[in-house]
C-alpha cells in the first residue's frame, strides 16, 4: 500500500513558544480529506515521531477506505514537551496548523489526547471532530465505538477459526485504556474469560476487580494460554518472536499497526493463526468521527460500526479464495477501493 500511495504531504510542526513539535502526514486525499487522530506521546526523537506518523497515516488511508468512508488518510503526531508547558496553548498552536491546511486534514483525539483537547483545537479550526456531543449529533469520545467494532469482528473471527462463541473462549487483552477497558466490558458481558496486561497499576487493579480477570505482565501477555490475543495498546507488538511464541489462534484487537512488518502477517497465516487486520476491525472510532464531521444522524452510527464484522468476513472470504493471508487480502481490497475512488466526498448527500 505504501508503494502504491506515498504520502501526499508531510508537514513539520515547530513552535518553540508553545513547545509544539511533531508532524501532520497527509497520506491520501483520493477519497476525501485526510482524516485521522492527533497523538501526543513521548518519542525519543523527531525521526521516531515521523516514522510513527507515516505508518499511522498510511493505516488510516486503508481503514477509511475499507470502512466505506468518504475520507482519505492522515495523522498528526505531537512530541510530548518537557514539563512545565501549557496544554491549552499547545493545542491552540496545533489547531492553527490544522487550519492552515484549509480542510485537507481533519483531526480528532487519539492516544494521549482527549475530547477537551479537541475542544481547544476547535477554537482555531472547523476541521476537527471528537468534540462534546450536542443534541442528537454524534460526538464525544470515540473509544466505545472502536471497542464495539472490535467486539463484533472478534465474534466473526472466533466463529470462523474456532467454531465457538465468545462465551466459550479466553481472551488475552493487552492494554486497558479507554478502548481496551470498553472492550473488556463487552467481552465480560458476553461471558468470555479475560487475561489482562496493563502497565498502569490502578487500571490493572480496576479491570481485575470488575471482570475477574487474571493479570499478567505486558511482556508475557502475547504468549499466555488463550484463544484470542487482543492487542489494545501501541503498535508493533507482533514481531517474529512474539508471533512464533503466540498460543492464541485468533488475533483481533484495537491497536494500530500491530504487525511489526509484513512478513509477520504471513508468518501468522502459516502457523494457522487468524489475524483480523487491525485497520479493518478498529474502524468504529473513525466511523463515529466521520458521522460527526459529515453531519450524519447518530442513528446511522451503530449499524455502520457493526458493519465492521461484515467487512472482516469479506476479507476472510477473499483470503480463502485467493489463498493469501488476511493481511494481504485486506490490502488488496483497500487498494481496489482507493484506486477506483468509489467513495465520493459529498457532505450534503451523505447527511441526507
Short mmCIF file of C-alpha atoms in Angstrom, two decimals:
data_model
loop_
_atom_site.label_atom_id
_atom_site.label_comp_id
_atom_site.label_asym_id
_atom_site.label_seq_id
_atom_site.Cartn_x
_atom_site.Cartn_y
_atom_site.Cartn_z
CA UNK A 1 0.00 0.00 0.00
CA UNK A 2 2.80 2.43 0.77
CA UNK A 3 4.33 1.69 -2.65
CA UNK A 4 1.01 2.48 -4.32
CA UNK A 5 0.31 5.62 -2.34
CA UNK A 6 3.32 7.51 -1.00
CA UNK A 7 2.41 10.37 1.35
CA UNK A 8 0.99 13.39 -0.41
CA UNK A 9 2.47 15.77 2.15
CA UNK A 10 4.38 15.78 5.42
CA UNK A 11 4.03 18.95 7.47
CA UNK A 12 6.60 19.54 10.19
CA UNK A 13 5.31 21.36 13.28
CA UNK A 14 7.72 23.50 15.28
CA UNK A 15 6.55 26.28 17.59
CA UNK A 16 9.16 26.93 20.31
CA UNK A 17 6.85 29.35 22.12
CA UNK A 18 4.30 26.64 22.98
CA UNK A 19 6.55 23.57 22.76
CA UNK A 20 4.66 22.22 19.74
CA UNK A 21 6.83 19.76 17.80
CA UNK A 22 5.69 16.98 15.54
CA UNK A 23 4.21 16.12 12.17
CA UNK A 24 0.96 16.09 10.25
CA UNK A 25 1.05 13.49 7.48
CA UNK A 26 -1.46 13.67 4.63
CA UNK A 27 -1.13 10.18 3.23
CA UNK A 28 -4.01 10.23 0.75
CA UNK A 29 -6.86 12.52 -0.21
CA UNK A 30 -8.07 10.28 -3.06
CA UNK A 31 -11.42 9.63 -1.35
CA UNK A 32 -11.76 12.89 0.58
CA UNK A 33 -9.91 14.98 3.17
CA UNK A 34 -7.19 13.12 5.04
CA UNK A 35 -8.71 12.11 8.37
CA UNK A 36 -7.00 10.68 11.42
CA UNK A 37 -6.46 11.48 15.06
CA UNK A 38 -3.83 13.50 16.87
CA UNK A 39 -1.44 11.50 19.06
CA UNK A 40 0.53 13.15 21.89
CA UNK A 41 3.31 10.86 23.01
CA UNK A 42 6.85 10.71 24.29
CA UNK A 43 9.20 9.97 21.39
CA UNK A 44 12.96 9.53 21.57
CA UNK A 45 13.49 11.98 18.71
CA UNK A 46 11.87 13.53 15.65
CA UNK A 47 12.82 10.57 13.48
CA UNK A 48 10.79 8.24 15.69
CA UNK A 49 7.84 10.62 15.70
CA UNK A 50 7.98 10.99 11.92
CA UNK A 51 8.13 7.23 11.37
CA UNK A 52 5.11 6.69 13.62
CA UNK A 53 3.14 9.43 11.87
CA UNK A 54 3.87 7.95 8.44
CA UNK A 55 2.80 4.44 9.48
CA UNK A 56 -0.32 5.65 11.25
CA UNK A 57 -1.39 7.86 8.34
CA UNK A 58 -0.98 5.01 5.85
CA UNK A 59 -3.10 2.83 8.11
CA UNK A 60 -5.81 5.50 8.20
CA UNK A 61 -5.94 5.54 4.41
CA UNK A 62 -6.68 1.83 4.38
CA UNK A 63 -9.00 1.98 7.39
CA UNK A 64 -11.17 4.74 5.97
CA UNK A 65 -11.33 3.09 2.56
CA UNK A 66 -12.46 -0.27 3.93
CA UNK A 67 -14.93 1.40 6.30
CA UNK A 68 -16.64 2.91 3.24
CA UNK A 69 -16.00 6.48 4.36
CA UNK A 70 -15.59 9.48 2.03
CA UNK A 71 -12.29 10.28 3.71
CA UNK A 72 -8.63 9.84 2.95
CA UNK A 73 -5.94 9.01 5.46
CA UNK A 74 -3.88 11.28 7.66
CA UNK A 75 -2.42 11.52 11.14
CA UNK A 76 -0.90 14.04 13.50
CA UNK A 77 1.85 13.05 15.91
CA UNK A 78 2.95 15.53 18.57
CA UNK A 79 6.01 15.08 20.73
CA UNK A 80 5.21 15.45 24.42
CA UNK A 81 7.07 18.56 25.65
CA UNK A 82 9.14 18.63 28.78
CA UNK A 83 7.17 19.93 31.78
CA UNK A 84 6.07 22.51 32.52
CA UNK A 85 4.06 23.52 29.44
CA UNK A 86 0.61 24.92 28.75
CA UNK A 87 -1.56 22.19 27.27
CA UNK A 88 -4.16 24.68 26.05
CA UNK A 89 -1.54 26.80 24.27
CA UNK A 90 -0.04 23.67 22.72
CA UNK A 91 -3.37 22.63 21.22
CA UNK A 92 -4.21 26.15 20.15
CA UNK A 93 -0.98 26.12 18.13
CA UNK A 94 -1.85 22.71 16.74
CA UNK A 95 -5.31 23.99 15.80
CA UNK A 96 -3.74 26.84 13.85
CA UNK A 97 -1.58 24.32 11.98
CA UNK A 98 -4.68 22.29 11.07
CA UNK A 99 -6.48 25.47 9.97
CA UNK A 100 -3.57 26.34 7.67
CA UNK A 101 -4.21 23.13 5.73
CA UNK A 102 -7.60 24.55 4.70
CA UNK A 103 -9.64 21.36 5.09
CA UNK A 104 -7.15 18.91 3.63
CA UNK A 105 -6.77 17.32 7.07
CA UNK A 106 -9.44 16.51 9.67
CA UNK A 107 -8.22 15.74 13.19
CA UNK A 108 -9.67 14.10 16.30
CA UNK A 109 -8.38 12.58 19.54
CA UNK A 110 -6.01 9.62 19.67
CA UNK A 111 -3.58 8.18 22.21
CA UNK A 112 -2.60 10.89 24.70
CA UNK A 113 -5.30 13.37 23.67
CA UNK A 114 -8.88 13.94 24.75
CA UNK A 115 -12.26 15.49 23.99
CA UNK A 116 -11.14 18.53 25.99
CA UNK A 117 -8.03 18.91 23.82
CA UNK A 118 -10.13 18.77 20.64
CA UNK A 119 -12.42 21.45 22.06
CA UNK A 120 -9.35 23.71 22.30
CA UNK A 121 -8.42 22.84 18.70
CA UNK A 122 -11.96 23.72 17.63
CA UNK A 123 -11.32 27.28 18.76
CA UNK A 124 -8.87 27.57 15.87
CA UNK A 125 -10.37 25.41 13.10
CA UNK A 126 -13.60 23.75 12.00
CA UNK A 127 -11.72 20.72 10.71
CA UNK A 128 -11.88 18.75 13.94
CA UNK A 129 -14.18 16.10 15.41
CA UNK A 130 -14.39 14.13 18.62
CA UNK A 131 -15.96 17.16 20.29
CA UNK A 132 -18.50 17.12 23.13
CA UNK A 133 -21.85 15.78 21.96
CA UNK A 134 -24.57 18.27 21.12
CA UNK A 135 -28.19 17.13 20.94
CA UNK A 136 -28.63 14.10 18.71
CA UNK A 137 -25.43 14.68 16.76
CA UNK A 138 -22.61 12.14 17.12
CA UNK A 139 -19.61 13.24 19.13
CA UNK A 140 -17.63 12.70 22.27
CA UNK A 141 -15.02 10.05 22.97
CA UNK A 142 -15.00 7.59 20.03
CA UNK A 143 -13.36 4.83 22.10
CA UNK A 144 -16.59 2.92 22.89
CA UNK A 145 -17.35 2.72 19.18
CA UNK A 146 -13.88 1.39 18.44
CA UNK A 147 -14.40 -1.26 21.11
CA UNK A 148 -17.80 -2.20 19.69
CA UNK A 149 -16.36 -2.73 16.22
CA UNK A 150 -13.54 -4.90 17.57
CA UNK A 151 -16.06 -6.92 19.60
CA UNK A 152 -18.26 -7.57 16.56
CA UNK A 153 -15.24 -8.51 14.48
CA UNK A 154 -13.99 -10.85 17.20
CA UNK A 155 -17.32 -12.68 17.16
CA UNK A 156 -16.78 -13.38 13.46
CA UNK A 157 -13.12 -14.34 13.81
CA UNK A 158 -13.73 -16.74 16.71
CA UNK A 159 -16.63 -18.41 14.92
CA UNK A 160 -14.59 -18.78 11.71
CA UNK A 161 -11.39 -20.09 13.26
CA UNK A 162 -12.60 -21.89 16.39
CA UNK A 163 -16.26 -22.61 15.73
CA UNK A 164 -17.14 -21.11 19.12
CA UNK A 165 -18.94 -18.16 20.66
CA UNK A 166 -17.20 -15.57 22.81
CA UNK A 167 -18.77 -17.17 25.90
CA UNK A 168 -16.57 -20.22 25.27
CA UNK A 169 -13.17 -18.57 24.91
CA UNK A 170 -10.38 -16.90 26.85
CA UNK A 171 -9.22 -13.53 25.55
CA UNK A 172 -5.82 -12.03 26.40
CA UNK A 173 -6.16 -8.24 26.28
CA UNK A 174 -3.04 -6.09 26.12
CA UNK A 175 -3.85 -2.60 27.38
CA UNK A 176 -6.98 -1.44 29.20
CA UNK A 177 -7.05 2.25 28.39
CA UNK A 178 -10.23 3.80 27.02
CA UNK A 179 -10.71 1.27 24.20
CA UNK A 180 -9.30 -1.75 25.99
CA UNK A 181 -11.47 -1.21 29.06
CA UNK A 182 -14.60 -0.77 26.93
CA UNK A 183 -13.75 -3.95 25.02
CA UNK A 184 -13.30 -5.86 28.29
CA UNK A 185 -16.73 -4.71 29.41
CA UNK A 186 -18.30 -6.13 26.25
CA UNK A 187 -16.35 -9.37 26.46
CA UNK A 188 -17.15 -9.84 30.14
CA UNK A 189 -20.85 -9.29 29.45
CA UNK A 190 -20.64 -11.90 26.68
CA UNK A 191 -19.18 -14.45 29.11
CA UNK A 192 -15.58 -14.50 27.89
CA UNK A 193 -12.76 -15.22 30.35
CA UNK A 194 -10.16 -12.45 30.46
CA UNK A 195 -6.42 -12.28 30.93
CA UNK A 196 -5.14 -8.69 31.08
CA UNK A 197 -1.82 -6.90 30.85
CA UNK A 198 -1.67 -3.22 31.80
CA UNK A 199 1.38 -1.26 32.98
CA UNK A 200 -0.72 1.27 34.92
CA UNK A 201 -1.39 -0.47 38.21
CA UNK A 202 -4.60 1.41 39.01
CA UNK A 203 -6.22 0.44 35.70
CA UNK A 204 -4.98 -3.14 36.04
CA UNK A 205 -6.48 -3.47 39.51
CA UNK A 206 -9.77 -1.97 38.36
CA UNK A 207 -10.01 -4.42 35.46
CA UNK A 208 -9.16 -7.40 37.65
CA UNK A 209 -11.89 -6.45 40.12
CA UNK A 210 -14.58 -5.60 37.58
CA UNK A 211 -14.06 -8.55 35.27
CA UNK A 212 -12.49 -11.23 37.45
CA UNK A 213 -9.54 -11.06 35.10
CA UNK A 214 -6.16 -12.72 35.56
CA UNK A 215 -3.31 -10.19 35.50
CA UNK A 216 0.00 -10.89 33.72
CA UNK A 217 2.91 -8.73 32.65
CA UNK A 218 2.96 -6.89 29.34
CA UNK A 219 5.96 -8.97 28.35
CA UNK A 220 4.10 -12.24 28.98
CA UNK A 221 0.66 -11.42 27.57
CA UNK A 222 1.30 -12.43 23.96
CA UNK A 223 2.43 -15.91 24.99
CA UNK A 224 -0.24 -16.84 27.55
CA UNK A 225 -2.63 -19.73 27.02
CA UNK A 226 -5.64 -18.06 25.44
CA UNK A 227 -7.91 -18.49 22.43
CA UNK A 228 -7.72 -14.86 21.34
CA UNK A 229 -4.99 -12.24 21.64
CA UNK A 230 -6.35 -8.68 21.59
CA UNK A 231 -3.62 -6.01 21.31
CA UNK A 232 -5.15 -2.74 22.54
CA UNK A 233 -2.03 -0.70 23.36
CA UNK A 234 0.57 0.73 20.96
CA UNK A 235 1.66 -0.87 17.71
CA UNK A 236 4.40 -3.26 16.65
CA UNK A 237 3.63 -5.87 19.31
CA UNK A 238 3.56 -8.72 16.78
CA UNK A 239 7.10 -9.34 15.59
CA UNK A 240 8.72 -12.59 14.50
CA UNK A 241 9.49 -13.59 18.09
CA UNK A 242 6.03 -12.89 19.56
CA UNK A 243 4.24 -14.33 16.54
CA UNK A 244 6.25 -17.53 16.89
CA UNK A 245 5.51 -17.91 20.61
CA UNK A 246 1.85 -16.92 20.31
CA UNK A 247 -0.52 -19.61 21.64
CA UNK A 248 -3.79 -17.92 20.66
CA UNK A 249 -5.36 -18.97 17.36
CA UNK A 250 -7.06 -15.62 16.76
CA UNK A 251 -5.58 -12.11 16.87
CA UNK A 252 -8.19 -9.36 16.97
CA UNK A 253 -7.57 -6.10 18.77
CA UNK A 254 -7.85 -2.33 18.68
CA UNK A 255 -4.19 -1.26 18.42
CA UNK A 256 -2.98 0.33 15.20
CA UNK A 257 -0.07 -1.16 13.25
CA UNK A 258 0.02 -4.39 15.24
CA UNK A 259 2.36 -6.09 12.76
CA UNK A 260 5.98 -5.03 13.07
CA UNK A 261 6.46 -5.98 9.41
CA UNK A 262 4.51 -7.51 6.52
CA UNK A 263 6.30 -10.82 6.96
CA UNK A 264 4.67 -11.25 10.38
CA UNK A 265 1.24 -11.38 8.78
CA UNK A 266 2.43 -14.19 6.53
CA UNK A 267 4.04 -15.98 9.46
CA UNK A 268 0.78 -15.90 11.44
CA UNK A 269 -1.12 -17.35 8.49
CA UNK A 270 1.41 -20.16 8.08
CA UNK A 271 1.04 -21.01 11.77
CA UNK A 272 -2.74 -21.25 11.42
CA UNK A 273 -3.40 -18.07 13.40
CA UNK A 274 -6.30 -16.00 12.10
CA UNK A 275 -5.14 -12.38 12.13
CA UNK A 276 -8.01 -9.91 11.83
CA UNK A 277 -6.28 -6.90 10.20
CA UNK A 278 -6.24 -4.03 12.69
CA UNK A 279 -7.34 -1.32 10.29
CA UNK A 280 -10.39 -3.40 9.37
CA UNK A 281 -11.60 -4.17 12.89
CA UNK A 282 -10.75 -0.94 14.75
CA UNK A 283 -12.66 1.40 12.42
CA UNK A 284 -15.54 2.06 14.82
CA UNK A 285 -13.99 5.21 16.25
CA UNK A 286 -13.32 6.86 12.91
CA UNK A 287 -16.83 5.93 11.77
CA UNK A 288 -18.25 7.93 14.69
CA UNK A 289 -15.81 10.77 13.99
CA UNK A 290 -16.86 10.79 10.32
CA UNK A 291 -20.54 10.84 11.27
CA UNK A 292 -19.88 13.87 13.47
CA UNK A 293 -17.80 15.74 10.91
CA UNK A 294 -20.04 14.95 7.94
CA UNK A 295 -23.25 15.76 9.77
CA UNK A 296 -24.80 12.29 9.79
CA UNK A 297 -27.52 11.35 12.23
CA UNK A 298 -26.40 9.49 15.33
CA UNK A 299 -28.86 6.76 14.36
CA UNK A 300 -26.63 5.57 11.50
CA UNK A 301 -23.56 5.01 13.64
CA UNK A 302 -24.40 1.66 15.30
CA UNK A 303 -25.22 -0.12 12.05
CA UNK A 304 -22.14 1.27 10.33
CA UNK A 305 -19.92 0.19 13.22
CA UNK A 306 -21.49 -3.27 13.28
CA UNK A 307 -20.73 -3.42 9.55
CA UNK A 308 -17.08 -3.86 10.55
CA UNK A 309 -17.92 -7.53 11.10
CA UNK A 310 -19.30 -7.84 7.57
CA UNK A 311 -16.19 -6.28 6.07
CA UNK A 312 -13.95 -8.63 8.04
CA UNK A 313 -15.97 -11.53 6.64
CA UNK A 314 -15.31 -10.21 3.12
CA UNK A 315 -11.59 -10.01 3.88
CA UNK A 316 -11.51 -13.57 5.19
CA UNK A 317 -13.54 -14.84 2.22
CA UNK A 318 -11.07 -13.23 -0.19
CA UNK A 319 -8.12 -14.64 1.73
CA UNK A 320 -9.54 -18.15 1.41
CA UNK A 321 -10.48 -17.74 -2.25
CA UNK A 322 -7.10 -16.32 -3.27
CA UNK A 323 -5.11 -18.44 -0.81
CA UNK A 324 -3.44 -15.41 0.68
CA UNK A 325 -3.15 -14.18 4.26
CA UNK A 326 -5.91 -11.96 5.69
CA UNK A 327 -3.33 -9.16 5.92
CA UNK A 328 -2.70 -9.44 2.19
CA UNK A 329 -6.41 -9.74 1.37
CA UNK A 330 -7.24 -6.57 3.32
CA UNK A 331 -4.53 -4.64 1.48
CA UNK A 332 -5.89 -5.84 -1.87
CA UNK A 333 -9.42 -4.73 -1.02
CA UNK A 334 -8.25 -1.35 0.25
CA UNK A 335 -6.18 -0.78 -2.89
CA UNK A 336 -9.21 -1.55 -5.05
CA UNK A 337 -11.38 0.99 -3.23
CA UNK A 338 -8.73 3.71 -3.35
CA UNK A 339 -7.69 3.24 -6.97
CA UNK A 340 -11.27 3.14 -8.21
CA UNK A 341 -12.24 6.09 -6.00
CA UNK A 342 -15.57 4.56 -5.13
CA UNK A 343 -16.33 6.81 -2.14
CA UNK A 344 -17.16 10.35 -3.39
CA UNK A 345 -16.94 13.07 -0.75
CA UNK A 346 -20.37 14.73 -0.78
CA UNK A 347 -21.36 16.02 2.65
CA UNK A 348 -24.80 17.18 1.57
CA UNK A 349 -25.77 13.84 0.00
CA UNK A 350 -24.38 11.75 2.83
CA UNK A 351 -26.08 13.84 5.51
CA UNK A 352 -29.50 13.31 3.92
#
